Amino acid sequence: MASTPRILLTSLAVCMALNACTPAASVRDTATPQASTRVQTADTAARKPIQAAWWQRFNDLLMTALIQEALQASPDITTAQASLRAARAQRVIAGASLLPSLSSSGSTRRSSGSDSYSANLDASWEADIFGGNHLVDRASVADLQATQASLEDVKASLAAEVATAYVNLRLAQARLAVSNQSLASRDETVRLISLKQQAGLASSLETDQARLSLGQTQAQIPALENSVIQSQHAIAILTGKEPGALKTRLATAKPIPVAGGQLLNNIPANAIRQRPDIRAAEYKVTAAALRVGEAKANLYPSFNLSGSFGLSSLSLVDFLDTSSLVRSLAASISAPLFDGGRLKQQVEAKDAAREQAVASYQKAVLGALQDIANTFSTLQALRQQQPLLAKNVELARSADLLAQLSYNAGIDDFQNVLDAQRAVLSAQESLLSAQADNTQAIISLYKAVGGAW
């Protein structure tokens, strides 16, 4: 046993001598230091994930309730939460490598009419001199944080999907209501033309034209009703329910949601960093950089301590006597000598993975900037378009009235009346679509910046 202290002292001396060149100490050189800084900043200053509840700004209680239900029951959320559980388990597994391992065993045996007893406790511990295990542990923390951010990203996307489906439902219901109003107007026109024909004041051509216009409008109704039903089904699925489960709740038509308050034209520069996918990409860069350090640590020797403590006796009384305790303690050093370049190539592979993570982060940021720029461009166009479309509705209604008066006075033919009716319907549908597009653009903007700002 005298050699054991020498081995331990030798191991300690080697460890102290090599400590300055450990991968753990230089991992910041291997990684991108900006990534770690960005992660910390994103967690403190600019982290406002899904809790921002931007959808409440639309002042639609039903839409808010549906989003909250989706965030609780959607299968996508369940899947993301399961991934988070797995990441937490991996985090514990990685942390266990820093702790000693213990195992125990015991036995009893009867031979020639006598009993013998034995018990053993084995322990081992790897000294993390070069920081490889610590880097694994830190990388698992970054992986866990990335998974948590990914869960928030799923929530953000889900909230936007529910809001989008809800706006589509209200648009379909509004278009259906406008078409039903136009249908009633054209049905009245057919009735009046039929009476005029009976009185000899209208031709059969005019009657057929009126009926054709009525039939064309009737043919649009089933498609619009189908759009309403499919939108209801989409919302139900997003909330984790069967397709027809929300039919009663969503049957009553309501206006297209409009965001309350003034939407600011300027978004703070750091607002984009609250996006969950950006935070997830940052954490992945950190984890990849730490794994480069882990791979480098594998190039150095490893130091292990192991020991066992045993009790054995031919009688149970003596077995409980600690004087029969047997102890052993050993230290070992292992170092790679020749592996065909496997360990060095692992470093290369991990470094390539880090570069991929950095590129993915850059792509995520550029994609976010594009989303914001495109949304602002869309909002700007809609702001200019909506007043014109509203004016077009007024002009179309006025033209419809004048065409009807001119026809009754015998100045214009009946085709002008039909054209005017179609123009009214088209102008109303265009205005409704623009209103829905404006709301959808605002939803996209909230999603693009990861919530309210």
Short mmCIF file of C-alpha atoms in Angstrom, two decimals:
data_model
loop_
_atom_site.label_atom_id
_atom_site.label_comp_id
_atom_site.label_asym_id
_atom_site.label_seq_id
_atom_site.Cartn_x
_atom_site.Cartn_y
_atom_site.Cartn_z
CA MET A 1 0.00 0.00 0.00
CA ALA A 2 3.01 2.29 0.29
CA SER A 3 3.07 2.87 -3.44
CA THR A 4 -0.41 4.39 -3.41
CA PRO A 5 0.60 7.77 -1.86
CA ARG A 6 3.43 8.04 -4.39
CA ILE A 7 1.00 7.49 -7.26
CA LEU A 8 -1.37 10.07 -5.85
CA LEU A 9 1.40 12.64 -5.35
CA THR A 10 2.73 12.00 -8.82
CA SER A 11 -0.73 12.40 -10.32
CA LEU A 12 -1.26 15.62 -8.42
CA ALA A 13 2.04 17.05 -9.60
CA VAL A 14 1.27 16.20 -13.21
CA CYS A 15 -2.17 17.75 -12.87
CA MET A 16 -0.79 21.00 -11.48
CA ALA A 17 1.81 21.19 -14.21
CA LEU A 18 -0.68 20.69 -17.01
CA ASN A 19 -3.52 22.72 -15.53
CA ALA A 20 -2.59 25.89 -17.43
CA CYS A 21 -3.19 24.27 -20.83
CA THR A 22 -6.56 22.65 -20.11
CA PRO A 23 -9.31 22.95 -22.71
CA ALA A 24 -11.66 24.17 -19.99
CA ALA A 25 -9.46 27.18 -19.38
CA SER A 26 -9.27 28.03 -23.08
CA VAL A 27 -12.80 27.14 -24.16
CA ARG A 28 -13.56 30.82 -24.72
CA ASP A 29 -10.89 30.84 -27.41
CA THR A 30 -12.44 27.82 -29.05
CA ALA A 31 -15.98 29.16 -28.91
CA THR A 32 -17.40 32.45 -30.05
CA PRO A 33 -17.32 34.69 -26.95
CA GLN A 34 -20.02 36.87 -28.42
CA ALA A 35 -22.41 33.94 -28.32
CA SER A 36 -22.07 33.47 -24.55
CA THR A 37 -22.49 37.20 -24.00
CA ARG A 38 -25.55 37.27 -26.22
CA VAL A 39 -27.08 34.36 -24.33
CA GLN A 40 -26.64 36.07 -20.97
CA THR A 41 -28.00 39.35 -22.31
CA ALA A 42 -30.96 37.63 -23.89
CA ASP A 43 -31.77 35.95 -20.58
CA THR A 44 -31.73 39.18 -18.60
CA ALA A 45 -32.36 42.37 -20.54
CA ALA A 46 -34.32 41.32 -23.60
CA ARG A 47 -36.09 38.14 -22.58
CA LYS A 48 -39.82 38.58 -22.89
CA PRO A 49 -41.12 35.32 -24.39
CA ILE A 50 -44.67 34.11 -24.84
CA GLN A 51 -45.77 35.57 -21.49
CA ALA A 52 -46.06 38.93 -23.24
CA ALA A 53 -49.53 37.75 -24.40
CA TRP A 54 -49.62 40.10 -27.37
CA TRP A 55 -52.98 38.66 -28.48
CA GLN A 56 -54.74 40.47 -25.65
CA ARG A 57 -54.19 43.73 -27.54
CA PHE A 58 -56.87 42.67 -30.03
CA ASN A 59 -59.53 42.89 -27.30
CA ASP A 60 -61.22 39.67 -28.47
CA LEU A 61 -62.03 37.53 -25.45
CA LEU A 62 -62.87 34.45 -27.49
CA MET A 63 -59.62 34.57 -29.46
CA THR A 64 -57.68 34.99 -26.21
CA ALA A 65 -59.46 32.01 -24.66
CA LEU A 66 -58.77 29.82 -27.71
CA ILE A 67 -55.07 30.68 -27.68
CA GLN A 68 -54.81 29.88 -23.99
CA GLU A 69 -56.57 26.55 -24.56
CA ALA A 70 -54.18 25.73 -27.39
CA LEU A 71 -51.16 26.51 -25.20
CA GLN A 72 -52.46 24.02 -22.66
CA ALA A 73 -53.73 21.15 -24.81
CA SER A 74 -52.11 21.22 -28.26
CA PRO A 75 -50.21 18.05 -29.24
CA ASP A 76 -47.36 20.28 -30.42
CA ILE A 77 -46.97 21.62 -26.88
CA THR A 78 -47.03 18.09 -25.46
CA THR A 79 -44.28 17.04 -27.87
CA ALA A 80 -42.12 20.05 -27.01
CA GLN A 81 -42.63 19.48 -23.28
CA ALA A 82 -41.53 15.85 -23.67
CA SER A 83 -38.37 17.08 -25.41
CA LEU A 84 -37.76 19.41 -22.48
CA ARG A 85 -38.10 16.52 -20.02
CA ALA A 86 -35.57 14.54 -22.03
CA ALA A 87 -33.16 17.49 -22.02
CA ARG A 88 -33.49 17.83 -18.25
CA ALA A 89 -32.70 14.14 -17.84
CA GLN A 90 -29.63 14.50 -20.07
CA ARG A 91 -28.57 17.45 -17.95
CA VAL A 92 -28.62 15.27 -14.82
CA ILE A 93 -26.75 12.49 -16.64
CA ALA A 94 -24.03 14.90 -17.73
CA GLY A 95 -23.69 16.33 -14.23
CA ALA A 96 -23.30 12.84 -12.77
CA SER A 97 -19.94 12.47 -14.52
CA LEU A 98 -18.48 14.99 -12.07
CA LEU A 99 -19.39 12.87 -9.05
CA PRO A 100 -17.90 9.65 -7.71
CA SER A 101 -19.68 6.41 -8.52
CA LEU A 102 -20.52 3.94 -5.76
CA SER A 103 -21.68 0.34 -5.95
CA SER A 104 -22.28 -2.27 -3.30
CA SER A 105 -22.69 -6.01 -3.18
CA GLY A 106 -23.25 -8.64 -0.54
CA SER A 107 -23.51 -12.40 -0.35
CA THR A 108 -23.92 -15.28 2.00
CA ARG A 109 -22.90 -18.88 1.35
CA ARG A 110 -23.42 -22.14 3.18
CA SER A 111 -20.86 -24.84 2.83
CA SER A 112 -20.22 -27.99 4.95
CA GLY A 113 -22.78 -26.92 7.53
CA SER A 114 -21.27 -23.46 8.10
CA ASP A 115 -22.20 -20.01 6.78
CA SER A 116 -19.90 -17.34 5.37
CA TYR A 117 -20.76 -13.68 4.79
CA SER A 118 -19.22 -10.96 2.65
CA ALA A 119 -20.02 -7.38 1.64
CA ASN A 120 -18.23 -4.92 -0.67
CA LEU A 121 -18.47 -1.21 -1.39
CA ASP A 122 -16.68 -0.07 -4.58
CA ALA A 123 -16.03 3.56 -5.44
CA SER A 124 -14.42 5.27 -8.40
CA TRP A 125 -13.87 8.86 -9.44
CA GLU A 126 -12.27 10.49 -12.44
CA ALA A 127 -10.39 13.68 -11.66
CA ASP A 128 -11.57 16.25 -14.20
CA ILE A 129 -8.13 17.82 -14.54
CA PHE A 130 -8.53 19.06 -18.09
CA GLY A 131 -12.14 20.14 -17.66
CA GLY A 132 -13.70 17.71 -20.15
CA ASN A 133 -16.48 16.62 -17.82
CA HIS A 134 -17.19 20.18 -16.77
CA LEU A 135 -17.49 21.16 -20.40
CA VAL A 136 -19.92 18.29 -20.99
CA ASP A 137 -21.94 19.51 -18.02
CA ARG A 138 -21.97 23.11 -19.27
CA ALA A 139 -22.89 21.97 -22.78
CA SER A 140 -25.83 20.01 -21.37
CA VAL A 141 -26.98 23.18 -19.58
CA ALA A 142 -26.86 25.06 -22.89
CA ASP A 143 -28.76 22.21 -24.56
CA LEU A 144 -31.40 22.41 -21.86
CA GLN A 145 -31.70 26.16 -22.33
CA ALA A 146 -31.99 25.69 -26.08
CA THR A 147 -34.77 23.16 -25.57
CA GLN A 148 -36.58 25.53 -23.23
CA ALA A 149 -36.32 28.27 -25.85
CA SER A 150 -37.59 25.84 -28.48
CA LEU A 151 -40.63 25.18 -26.31
CA GLU A 152 -41.26 28.91 -26.17
CA ASP A 153 -40.85 29.03 -29.95
CA VAL A 154 -43.51 26.34 -30.34
CA LYS A 155 -45.80 28.36 -28.09
CA ALA A 156 -45.20 31.54 -30.06
CA SER A 157 -45.86 29.80 -33.38
CA LEU A 158 -48.93 28.10 -32.00
CA ALA A 159 -50.40 31.35 -30.67
CA ALA A 160 -49.86 32.97 -34.07
CA GLU A 161 -51.43 30.00 -35.85
CA VAL A 162 -54.55 30.12 -33.67
CA ALA A 163 -54.85 33.88 -34.16
CA THR A 164 -54.40 33.49 -37.92
CA ALA A 165 -57.00 30.73 -38.13
CA TYR A 166 -59.38 32.85 -36.04
CA VAL A 167 -58.96 35.85 -38.37
CA ASN A 168 -59.54 33.57 -41.36
CA LEU A 169 -62.75 32.37 -39.73
CA ARG A 170 -64.02 35.90 -39.15
CA LEU A 171 -63.11 36.86 -42.73
CA ALA A 172 -64.99 33.84 -44.13
CA GLN A 173 -68.01 34.66 -41.98
CA ALA A 174 -67.91 38.32 -43.07
CA ARG A 175 -67.66 37.37 -46.74
CA LEU A 176 -70.53 34.93 -46.29
CA ALA A 177 -72.66 37.66 -44.71
CA VAL A 178 -71.89 40.09 -47.56
CA SER A 179 -72.71 37.43 -50.14
CA ASN A 180 -76.00 36.64 -48.40
CA GLN A 181 -76.88 40.36 -48.47
CA SER A 182 -76.05 40.49 -52.16
CA LEU A 183 -78.05 37.33 -52.71
CA ALA A 184 -81.10 38.90 -51.05
CA SER A 185 -80.70 42.02 -53.19
CA ARG A 186 -80.46 40.04 -56.41
CA ASP A 187 -83.37 37.85 -55.43
CA GLU A 188 -85.44 41.03 -55.01
CA THR A 189 -84.22 42.21 -58.42
CA VAL A 190 -85.41 38.95 -60.03
CA ARG A 191 -88.81 39.38 -58.39
CA LEU A 192 -89.18 42.96 -59.65
CA ILE A 193 -88.00 42.10 -63.19
CA SER A 194 -90.45 39.20 -63.31
CA LEU A 195 -93.29 41.57 -62.36
CA LYS A 196 -92.16 44.04 -65.03
CA GLN A 197 -92.06 41.29 -67.64
CA GLN A 198 -95.59 40.25 -66.74
CA ALA A 199 -96.63 43.88 -67.19
CA GLY A 200 -94.82 44.09 -70.51
CA LEU A 201 -92.21 46.53 -69.16
CA ALA A 202 -89.21 44.16 -69.31
CA SER A 203 -87.96 41.61 -71.77
CA SER A 204 -87.31 37.93 -71.17
CA LEU A 205 -83.61 38.66 -71.76
CA GLU A 206 -83.54 40.98 -68.78
CA THR A 207 -85.30 38.37 -66.67
CA ASP A 208 -82.78 35.71 -67.68
CA GLN A 209 -79.89 38.09 -66.96
CA ALA A 210 -81.27 38.75 -63.47
CA ARG A 211 -81.69 35.04 -62.80
CA LEU A 212 -78.17 34.31 -64.06
CA SER A 213 -76.74 36.92 -61.71
CA LEU A 214 -78.74 35.41 -58.86
CA GLY A 215 -77.50 31.91 -59.71
CA GLN A 216 -73.89 33.03 -59.84
CA THR A 217 -74.17 34.50 -56.36
CA GLN A 218 -75.93 31.38 -55.06
CA ALA A 219 -73.09 29.24 -56.43
CA GLN A 220 -70.57 31.13 -54.26
CA ILE A 221 -72.42 30.47 -50.99
CA PRO A 222 -71.48 26.75 -50.52
CA ALA A 223 -67.77 27.51 -50.99
CA LEU A 224 -67.94 30.31 -48.42
CA GLU A 225 -69.83 28.09 -45.98
CA ASN A 226 -67.16 25.43 -46.47
CA SER A 227 -64.46 28.00 -45.68
CA VAL A 228 -66.22 28.80 -42.41
CA ILE A 229 -66.44 25.13 -41.47
CA GLN A 230 -62.82 24.40 -42.34
CA SER A 231 -61.65 27.40 -40.32
CA GLN A 232 -63.62 26.09 -37.35
CA HIS A 233 -62.00 22.69 -37.79
CA ALA A 234 -58.52 24.23 -37.98
CA ILE A 235 -59.01 26.11 -34.71
CA ALA A 236 -60.35 22.98 -33.00
CA ILE A 237 -57.33 20.91 -34.05
CA LEU A 238 -54.94 23.61 -32.88
CA THR A 239 -56.59 23.56 -29.46
CA GLY A 240 -56.27 19.77 -29.25
CA LYS A 241 -59.95 19.03 -29.91
CA GLU A 242 -61.91 17.11 -32.51
CA PRO A 243 -62.78 19.01 -35.73
CA GLY A 244 -66.40 19.74 -34.85
CA ALA A 245 -65.89 20.43 -31.14
CA LEU A 246 -65.97 24.24 -31.47
CA LYS A 247 -68.82 24.57 -33.95
CA THR A 248 -71.26 25.99 -31.41
CA ARG A 249 -68.76 28.41 -29.85
CA LEU A 250 -67.66 29.73 -33.23
CA ALA A 251 -71.01 29.73 -35.00
CA THR A 252 -71.88 33.38 -34.27
CA ALA A 253 -70.18 35.76 -36.68
CA LYS A 254 -68.09 38.54 -35.14
CA PRO A 255 -66.02 41.37 -36.63
CA ILE A 256 -62.46 40.80 -37.75
CA PRO A 257 -60.21 41.56 -34.72
CA VAL A 258 -58.45 44.90 -34.75
CA ALA A 259 -55.37 45.61 -32.62
CA GLY A 260 -55.97 48.28 -30.03
CA GLY A 261 -53.60 51.17 -29.50
CA GLN A 262 -51.13 52.78 -31.86
CA LEU A 263 -48.66 50.40 -33.46
CA LEU A 264 -45.18 51.92 -33.19
CA ASN A 265 -43.15 52.23 -36.33
CA ASN A 266 -39.85 51.78 -34.49
CA ILE A 267 -38.86 48.52 -32.82
CA PRO A 268 -35.97 48.55 -30.31
CA ALA A 269 -32.77 47.10 -31.69
CA ASN A 270 -32.61 44.35 -29.06
CA ALA A 271 -36.27 43.34 -29.43
CA ILE A 272 -35.40 40.69 -31.98
CA ARG A 273 -33.30 38.90 -29.36
CA GLN A 274 -36.39 38.01 -27.39
CA ARG A 275 -37.47 35.69 -30.22
CA PRO A 276 -37.37 32.11 -28.91
CA ASP A 277 -35.75 30.73 -32.07
CA ILE A 278 -32.96 33.32 -31.81
CA ARG A 279 -32.34 32.41 -28.17
CA ALA A 280 -32.36 28.71 -29.05
CA ALA A 281 -29.80 29.31 -31.80
CA GLU A 282 -27.58 31.23 -29.35
CA TYR A 283 -27.66 28.40 -26.84
CA LYS A 284 -26.82 25.88 -29.55
CA VAL A 285 -23.76 27.92 -30.50
CA THR A 286 -22.65 27.88 -26.87
CA ALA A 287 -23.20 24.13 -26.55
CA ALA A 288 -21.33 23.42 -29.78
CA ALA A 289 -18.38 25.55 -28.67
CA LEU A 290 -18.19 23.76 -25.33
CA ARG A 291 -18.16 20.39 -27.07
CA VAL A 292 -15.10 21.48 -29.04
CA GLY A 293 -13.36 21.92 -25.69
CA GLU A 294 -14.64 18.53 -24.57
CA ALA A 295 -13.17 16.87 -27.66
CA LYS A 296 -9.81 18.60 -27.03
CA ALA A 297 -9.84 17.40 -23.42
CA ASN A 298 -10.05 13.83 -24.66
CA LEU A 299 -6.59 14.29 -26.19
CA TYR A 300 -5.05 14.53 -22.70
CA PRO A 301 -4.52 11.79 -20.09
CA SER A 302 -7.26 10.86 -17.66
CA PHE A 303 -6.74 10.33 -13.93
CA ASN A 304 -8.83 7.86 -11.97
CA LEU A 305 -9.10 6.92 -8.34
CA SER A 306 -10.80 3.72 -7.32
CA GLY A 307 -11.20 1.89 -4.07
CA SER A 308 -13.08 -0.91 -2.41
CA PHE A 309 -14.04 -1.65 1.14
CA GLY A 310 -14.92 -5.23 2.05
CA LEU A 311 -16.13 -7.24 5.02
CA SER A 312 -15.98 -11.01 5.16
CA SER A 313 -16.35 -13.53 7.97
CA LEU A 314 -17.33 -17.11 8.65
CA SER A 315 -19.80 -15.97 11.33
CA LEU A 316 -22.37 -13.23 11.46
CA VAL A 317 -20.96 -11.92 14.78
CA ASP A 318 -17.46 -11.50 13.37
CA PHE A 319 -18.90 -10.08 10.17
CA LEU A 320 -20.20 -7.08 12.10
CA ASP A 321 -16.80 -6.47 13.65
CA THR A 322 -15.06 -3.62 11.84
CA SER A 323 -11.67 -5.12 12.59
CA SER A 324 -12.26 -7.49 9.69
CA LEU A 325 -12.53 -4.55 7.26
CA VAL A 326 -10.45 -4.90 4.13
CA ARG A 327 -9.49 -1.72 2.26
CA SER A 328 -7.86 -1.02 -1.09
CA LEU A 329 -7.20 2.22 -2.93
CA ALA A 330 -5.61 2.68 -6.32
CA ALA A 331 -4.90 5.50 -8.70
CA SER A 332 -4.41 5.13 -12.42
CA ILE A 333 -3.44 7.30 -15.37
CA SER A 334 -4.47 6.51 -18.92
CA ALA A 335 -3.46 8.44 -22.00
CA PRO A 336 -4.16 7.91 -25.71
CA LEU A 337 -1.06 6.76 -27.59
CA PHE A 338 -2.30 5.71 -31.01
CA ASP A 339 -5.90 5.81 -32.22
CA GLY A 340 -5.48 6.34 -35.93
CA GLY A 341 -6.29 10.05 -35.61
CA ARG A 342 -9.78 9.37 -34.22
CA LEU A 343 -9.58 11.87 -31.35
CA LYS A 344 -8.15 14.65 -33.50
CA GLN A 345 -10.85 14.12 -36.09
CA GLN A 346 -13.44 14.29 -33.33
CA VAL A 347 -12.10 17.76 -32.50
CA GLU A 348 -12.39 18.66 -36.18
CA ALA A 349 -15.93 17.31 -36.34
CA LYS A 350 -17.00 19.23 -33.22
CA ASP A 351 -15.44 22.41 -34.58
CA ALA A 352 -17.34 21.93 -37.85
CA ALA A 353 -20.53 21.47 -35.84
CA ARG A 354 -19.75 24.75 -34.05
CA GLU A 355 -19.39 26.52 -37.39
CA GLN A 356 -22.74 25.08 -38.47
CA ALA A 357 -24.35 26.35 -35.27
CA VAL A 358 -22.91 29.84 -35.84
CA ALA A 359 -24.17 29.82 -39.43
CA SER A 360 -27.61 28.68 -38.25
CA TYR A 361 -27.66 31.52 -35.74
CA GLN A 362 -26.76 34.04 -38.42
CA LYS A 363 -29.45 32.60 -40.69
CA ALA A 364 -32.04 32.85 -37.91
CA VAL A 365 -31.17 36.50 -37.29
CA LEU A 366 -31.32 37.36 -40.99
CA GLY A 367 -34.63 35.52 -41.30
CA ALA A 368 -36.03 37.47 -38.36
CA LEU A 369 -34.91 40.77 -39.88
CA GLN A 370 -36.53 39.79 -43.16
CA ASP A 371 -39.79 38.91 -41.38
CA ILE A 372 -39.88 42.29 -39.69
CA ALA A 373 -39.00 44.22 -42.86
CA ASN A 374 -41.59 42.37 -44.93
CA THR A 375 -44.28 42.88 -42.32
CA PHE A 376 -43.63 46.61 -42.05
CA SER A 377 -43.74 46.87 -45.84
CA THR A 378 -47.07 45.05 -45.89
CA LEU A 379 -48.52 47.25 -43.16
CA GLN A 380 -47.40 50.37 -44.98
CA ALA A 381 -49.08 49.22 -48.20
CA LEU A 382 -52.29 48.30 -46.38
CA ARG A 383 -52.42 51.67 -44.63
CA GLN A 384 -52.42 53.34 -48.02
CA GLN A 385 -54.81 50.81 -49.55
CA GLN A 386 -57.57 50.57 -46.94
CA PRO A 387 -58.89 54.18 -47.24
CA LEU A 388 -59.05 53.77 -51.00
CA LEU A 389 -60.94 50.47 -50.71
CA ALA A 390 -63.38 52.01 -48.23
CA LYS A 391 -63.96 54.86 -50.68
CA ASN A 392 -64.50 52.32 -53.46
CA VAL A 393 -67.31 50.69 -51.47
CA GLU A 394 -69.07 54.05 -51.14
CA LEU A 395 -68.65 54.77 -54.84
CA ALA A 396 -69.89 51.31 -55.82
CA ARG A 397 -73.02 51.69 -53.70
CA SER A 398 -73.68 55.11 -55.17
CA ALA A 399 -73.20 53.76 -58.70
CA ASP A 400 -75.56 50.88 -57.92
CA LEU A 401 -78.27 53.28 -56.81
CA LEU A 402 -77.82 55.53 -59.85
CA ALA A 403 -77.88 52.54 -62.22
CA GLN A 404 -81.12 51.34 -60.67
CA LEU A 405 -82.69 54.81 -60.94
CA SER A 406 -81.50 55.20 -64.55
CA TYR A 407 -82.91 51.81 -65.50
CA ASN A 408 -86.27 52.56 -63.88
CA ALA A 409 -86.33 55.86 -65.76
CA GLY A 410 -85.62 54.04 -69.03
CA ILE A 411 -82.29 55.78 -69.55
CA ASP A 412 -79.89 52.77 -69.14
CA ASP A 413 -80.28 49.09 -69.86
CA PHE A 414 -80.51 46.38 -67.25
CA GLN A 415 -76.92 45.17 -67.76
CA ASN A 416 -75.64 48.31 -66.06
CA VAL A 417 -77.67 47.42 -62.97
CA LEU A 418 -76.14 43.93 -62.85
CA ASP A 419 -72.65 45.32 -63.33
CA ALA A 420 -73.19 47.79 -60.51
CA GLN A 421 -74.37 45.03 -58.16
CA ARG A 422 -71.29 42.95 -58.92
CA ALA A 423 -69.09 45.99 -58.34
CA VAL A 424 -70.59 46.50 -54.87
CA LEU A 425 -69.94 42.88 -53.89
CA SER A 426 -66.37 42.99 -55.24
CA ALA A 427 -65.58 46.25 -53.44
CA GLN A 428 -66.92 44.93 -50.13
CA GLU A 429 -64.93 41.70 -50.40
CA SER A 430 -61.75 43.62 -51.25
CA LEU A 431 -62.18 45.83 -48.19
CA LEU A 432 -62.79 42.83 -45.92
CA SER A 433 -59.70 41.07 -47.28
CA ALA A 434 -57.58 44.16 -46.67
CA GLN A 435 -58.86 44.42 -43.09
CA ALA A 436 -58.00 40.76 -42.47
CA ASP A 437 -54.59 41.19 -44.12
CA ASN A 438 -53.86 44.13 -41.83
CA THR A 439 -54.68 42.08 -38.73
CA GLN A 440 -52.64 39.15 -40.07
CA ALA A 441 -49.68 41.46 -40.68
CA ILE A 442 -49.83 42.74 -37.10
CA ILE A 443 -49.93 39.14 -35.84
CA SER A 444 -46.90 38.36 -38.00
CA LEU A 445 -45.10 41.38 -36.61
CA TYR A 446 -45.70 40.33 -33.01
CA LYS A 447 -44.43 36.86 -33.89
CA ALA A 448 -41.42 38.29 -35.74
CA VAL A 449 -40.20 40.10 -32.61
CA GLY A 450 -41.14 37.31 -30.22
CA GLY A 451 -44.05 39.14 -28.59
CA ALA A 452 -44.97 42.69 -27.67
CA TRP A 453 -42.27 45.34 -27.44
#
